[in-house]
């Protein structure tokens, strides 16, 4: 039974020093003569397709971009992105997430594990951002920003590509999504996939906690916990897989009491889709 592990890019695999935001800001300024002003949280965790439309709307006072506008923005963004990536590397603003290369190397040796990207970046943009890290070699499939406006559409596209490439059906319970923002977790849950949050990325702590990923880790240094979560290793202390996710054992009750998580968050952990909440939203 194949398992598909989908990694977000920015804030999860690498911190590219804000090169994507800078390239988008410059692209909009060059095309429309107005430099957009916006907080990083507005575009963090979204797809590039969505971000281009949002930032266009900011400078065009609510107007939606046409297909021609989207094409122009995409071309200009991809033209400017390489120099911004190089600038981040040159100025030492580009970092690889601690432990991730070792983790990917380990997973790449698992015959039943497929490694893929689940990123809001355009496919070409993702390759450009990953190039300095040399991590692109680990990924055989992916879902990207051009696959839709939502992360759900992007993740589903990644699953379909993996099924086609490996000629196998991948059930939702065998898809694992790792990201750093609440939008990564929301999309994963809405698709019925497993979810893990990297808290050392760009996510807003309050929203990330409220999103209630199955696993929360600062980075990838603790490979054992990740491998237990993925079911590719057994816990060295004999704790069964799943106990990190649902509070049904002594170790979990200790964890939840230690971290101060209340009953409201426990309910968030148990829901399968956010639409099951009365509010339909995590905040």
Steps between C-alpha positions, in 0.01 A plus 500: 500500500660825382514804726527848354677764706445855371729781615423868489800705386534846659546477875493120489786385278682831473484861605574675172534843657177646365618481140155404372329796663770736374473365144119533508517855636747604230299325228182686593685833525660453157176394333255742661712787634391453861703331772261284703518523879386196695588289801669165439217319681264601218673272249668244726365150446297586190557396139683733264190509282302632795776738608534657157126569494503641855793736443363607161174588675689711754651726235190500279259591781310173514502416130556134408778410256417367156666190357731732307594682822577170672718393209693829509550485877616140484752571224641809673517325838693204357730740317589680824505207741845353412682822586308526830590141591865572424481819708363305798783248474762772453375696801474180708124528542449152349487209744409132482272382780706313764486123460297496180769367265570209735126434527452499123802274455353255749153503341642465148627155602152383602363302205136572584543876554452753218645844561321794342462875520175653613583865448316812399800601290477474123687189388779700336517730802528202734793363301674837508453537876620146572805515273746640759392236754550200269180352646309485172658163417289330765161584348349299217153660491328810625205732518566866414358850499371476144281204595236729650421790729470280809745276679241224492507503120880500505523203739245299305698565181813364670317182598368449146850541354642250747226249417566539129879480528506199732189333355335455837204635693595704806230520767465827697616325818831429327572865415710701746533878468777696672481880504565804714179704487142443611398501134712188442322324784153621402547378143633163613206442734249615241640235266494231767881481515734476799671823603817610678600857580850646500477774763839650414375629166280795403171395659315719748530312833142561617343390173740209464412370845130545433530305174605200713735299282554139601865573568677826583880527485732802484709338223611156381768424758287239679475244220372222724177681580440581134565138401261369766236743374551376145489140616840411354651436844373377833549711808816394687304517826222281366236771462264400220463709188212742535559589863671821395189596312192419706504540881423143598801396705687610809784654299256719310318621808835603645582682176168682484510603864859618462423715200181640646277390212136517600188306404430738212825406331443132563177537305694668220735201489211258458312674220563378149398817319472855620157528347388270783549790740202726565698799376652309207834666572792448733494857641 
